[in-house]
């Protein structure tokens, strides 16, 4: 077969073009995979932060309901106030209140609802206090979760920096 210089140049361009197409295809697949991995990691981090907040809040409010049950049954406001004051020493606990079955405030410690108005990162957790089938009252605890929730923007920055480094290399 007789190959002319023009014919050989066309074959070379076609081969390079095919190689460039494969490189572009693999590059696009890589970038898409990187973007999907980043989106998955960010979503998973958000779910973990929410689960951490819920677990911490439910644990704190349940423990308070358990420890304050006897004092609430006797309507011992001094003992209830002591329980709430000790609870406020825990990190992230901003406010706690105990109500009787008629929803009358028995004891409250920490910030008042007015002081908490328009603050970010606050979560309220409520549970009932019961002895057997008898409801004694309810407990409300307000947590400041700024320390936990600030992890998300930091994680997004780390993911973005990692993606930038991978794409540069």
CSV table of C-alpha atoms in Angstrom, one decimal:
chain,number,residue,atom,x,y,z
A,1,UNK,CA,0.0,0.0,0.0
A,2,UNK,CA,1.3,3.4,-1.0
A,3,UNK,CA,1.1,6.0,1.8
A,4,UNK,CA,1.4,9.6,0.9
A,5,UNK,CA,2.7,12.3,3.3
A,6,UNK,CA,-0.8,13.8,3.4
A,7,UNK,CA,-2.3,10.5,4.2
A,8,UNK,CA,0.2,9.8,7.0
A,9,UNK,CA,-0.5,13.3,8.5
A,10,UNK,CA,-4.3,12.6,8.5
A,11,UNK,CA,-3.7,9.3,10.2
A,12,UNK,CA,-1.5,10.9,12.9
A,13,UNK,CA,-4.1,13.7,13.6
A,14,UNK,CA,-6.9,11.0,13.8
A,15,UNK,CA,-4.8,9.0,16.3
A,16,UNK,CA,-4.0,12.1,18.3
A,17,UNK,CA,-7.7,13.2,18.2
A,18,UNK,CA,-8.8,9.8,19.4
A,19,UNK,CA,-6.2,10.0,22.2
A,20,UNK,CA,-7.3,13.5,23.1
A,21,UNK,CA,-10.9,12.3,23.2
A,22,UNK,CA,-10.0,9.5,25.6
A,23,UNK,CA,-8.1,11.9,27.8
A,24,UNK,CA,-11.0,14.4,27.8
A,25,UNK,CA,-13.5,11.6,28.6
A,26,UNK,CA,-11.4,10.2,31.4
A,27,UNK,CA,-10.8,13.8,32.8
A,28,UNK,CA,-14.6,14.5,32.7
A,29,UNK,CA,-15.4,11.2,34.4
A,30,UNK,CA,-12.7,12.0,37.1
A,31,UNK,CA,-14.0,15.5,37.7
A,32,UNK,CA,-17.6,14.2,37.9
A,33,UNK,CA,-16.6,11.5,40.3
A,34,UNK,CA,-14.7,14.0,42.4
A,35,UNK,CA,-17.8,16.3,42.5
A,36,UNK,CA,-20.1,13.4,43.4
A,37,UNK,CA,-17.7,12.3,46.2
A,38,UNK,CA,-17.6,15.8,47.6
A,39,UNK,CA,-21.4,16.2,47.5
A,40,UNK,CA,-21.8,12.8,49.3
A,41,UNK,CA,-19.2,13.8,51.9
A,42,UNK,CA,-20.9,17.1,52.6
A,43,UNK,CA,-24.4,15.5,52.8
A,44,UNK,CA,-23.1,12.8,55.1
A,45,UNK,CA,-21.4,15.4,57.3
A,46,UNK,CA,-24.7,17.4,57.6
A,47,UNK,CA,-26.5,14.2,58.7
A,48,UNK,CA,-23.9,13.3,61.2
A,49,UNK,CA,-24.0,16.8,62.7
A,50,UNK,CA,-27.8,16.6,63.0
A,51,UNK,CA,-27.6,13.2,64.6
A,52,UNK,CA,-25.0,14.3,67.1
A,53,UNK,CA,-27.1,17.3,68.1
A,54,UNK,CA,-30.2,15.2,68.5
A,55,UNK,CA,-28.5,12.5,70.5
A,56,UNK,CA,-26.8,15.0,72.8
A,57,UNK,CA,-30.0,16.9,73.4
A,58,UNK,CA,-32.2,13.9,74.0
A,59,UNK,CA,-29.6,12.5,76.4
A,60,UNK,CA,-29.4,15.7,78.4
A,61,UNK,CA,-33.1,16.2,78.6
A,62,UNK,CA,-33.7,12.5,79.5
A,63,UNK,CA,-31.1,12.6,82.3
A,64,UNK,CA,-32.6,15.8,83.7
A,65,UNK,CA,-36.1,14.3,83.7
A,66,UNK,CA,-34.9,11.2,85.5
A,67,UNK,CA,-32.9,13.1,88.1
A,68,UNK,CA,-35.5,15.7,88.8
A,69,UNK,CA,-38.5,13.4,89.0
A,70,UNK,CA,-38.5,13.0,92.8
A,71,UNK,CA,-38.1,16.8,93.4
A,72,UNK,CA,-40.9,17.5,90.8
A,73,UNK,CA,-43.3,15.1,92.5
A,74,UNK,CA,-42.7,16.8,95.8
A,75,UNK,CA,-42.7,20.2,94.1
A,76,UNK,CA,-39.4,20.9,95.9
A,77,UNK,CA,-38.3,24.0,94.0
A,78,UNK,CA,-35.0,24.3,95.9
A,79,UNK,CA,-34.0,20.8,94.8
A,80,UNK,CA,-35.2,21.4,91.3
A,81,UNK,CA,-33.2,24.7,91.1
A,82,UNK,CA,-30.1,22.8,92.3
A,83,UNK,CA,-30.5,20.2,89.6
A,84,UNK,CA,-30.9,22.9,86.9
A,85,UNK,CA,-27.9,24.9,88.2
A,86,UNK,CA,-25.7,21.8,88.0
A,87,UNK,CA,-27.0,21.1,84.5
A,88,UNK,CA,-26.1,24.6,83.3
A,89,UNK,CA,-22.4,23.8,84.0
A,90,UNK,CA,-22.4,21.3,81.1
A,91,UNK,CA,-21.0,22.7,77.9
A,92,UNK,CA,-23.7,23.9,75.5
A,93,UNK,CA,-26.6,24.0,77.9
A,94,UNK,CA,-28.1,27.5,77.9
A,95,UNK,CA,-31.4,27.1,79.6
A,96,UNK,CA,-33.5,24.5,81.4
A,97,UNK,CA,-36.9,24.5,82.9
A,98,UNK,CA,-39.2,22.1,84.7
A,99,UNK,CA,-43.0,22.3,84.4
A,100,UNK,CA,-45.7,20.5,86.3
A,101,UNK,CA,-48.6,18.6,84.7
A,102,UNK,CA,-50.7,21.8,84.4
A,103,UNK,CA,-47.8,23.4,82.6
A,104,UNK,CA,-46.9,25.7,85.5
A,105,UNK,CA,-43.3,26.6,85.8
A,106,UNK,CA,-41.7,24.9,88.8
A,107,UNK,CA,-38.1,25.9,88.2
A,108,UNK,CA,-36.0,27.6,85.6
A,109,UNK,CA,-32.3,28.3,85.2
A,110,UNK,CA,-30.2,30.0,82.6
A,111,UNK,CA,-31.2,32.4,79.9
A,112,UNK,CA,-34.9,33.5,79.7
A,113,UNK,CA,-36.9,33.0,76.5
A,114,UNK,CA,-36.5,36.8,75.9
A,115,UNK,CA,-32.7,36.6,76.1
A,116,UNK,CA,-32.7,33.7,73.6
A,117,UNK,CA,-34.8,35.5,71.0
A,118,UNK,CA,-33.2,35.7,67.6
A,119,UNK,CA,-30.1,33.7,68.5
A,120,UNK,CA,-28.7,31.2,66.1
A,121,UNK,CA,-27.7,27.6,66.7
A,122,UNK,CA,-30.3,27.1,69.5
A,123,UNK,CA,-32.2,23.8,69.8
A,124,UNK,CA,-35.0,23.0,72.3
A,125,UNK,CA,-35.5,19.5,73.6
A,126,UNK,CA,-38.5,18.4,75.6
A,127,UNK,CA,-39.5,15.2,77.4
A,128,UNK,CA,-42.1,14.2,79.9
A,129,UNK,CA,-41.5,13.2,83.4
A,130,UNK,CA,-43.5,10.2,84.3
A,131,UNK,CA,-43.7,7.7,87.1
A,132,UNK,CA,-45.2,4.5,85.6
A,133,UNK,CA,-48.2,5.7,83.6
A,134,UNK,CA,-48.6,8.9,85.6
A,135,UNK,CA,-47.3,12.0,84.0
A,136,UNK,CA,-45.7,14.3,86.6
A,137,UNK,CA,-44.6,17.2,84.2
A,138,UNK,CA,-42.2,18.0,81.5
A,139,UNK,CA,-38.6,19.2,81.1
A,140,UNK,CA,-37.3,21.6,78.5
A,141,UNK,CA,-33.6,22.1,77.8
A,142,UNK,CA,-32.2,24.6,75.3
A,143,UNK,CA,-28.8,23.9,73.8
A,144,UNK,CA,-26.4,26.2,72.0
A,145,UNK,CA,-24.9,23.9,69.3
A,146,UNK,CA,-22.7,26.5,67.6
A,147,UNK,CA,-19.6,24.5,68.3
A,148,UNK,CA,-21.0,21.4,66.6
A,149,UNK,CA,-22.6,23.2,63.7
A,150,UNK,CA,-19.5,25.2,62.8
A,151,UNK,CA,-17.9,21.9,61.7
A,152,UNK,CA,-19.9,22.0,58.5
A,153,UNK,CA,-18.5,25.1,56.9
A,154,UNK,CA,-15.0,24.0,58.0
A,155,UNK,CA,-15.6,20.6,56.3
A,156,UNK,CA,-16.8,22.3,53.1
A,157,UNK,CA,-13.6,24.4,53.1
A,158,UNK,CA,-11.5,21.3,53.5
A,159,UNK,CA,-13.4,19.5,50.7
A,160,UNK,CA,-13.0,22.5,48.4
A,161,UNK,CA,-9.3,22.7,49.1
A,162,UNK,CA,-8.8,19.0,48.5
A,163,UNK,CA,-10.6,19.2,45.2
A,164,UNK,CA,-8.6,22.2,44.1
A,165,UNK,CA,-5.3,20.4,45.0
A,166,UNK,CA,-6.4,17.3,43.1
A,167,UNK,CA,-7.5,19.3,40.0
A,168,UNK,CA,-4.2,21.3,40.0
A,169,UNK,CA,-2.1,18.1,40.2
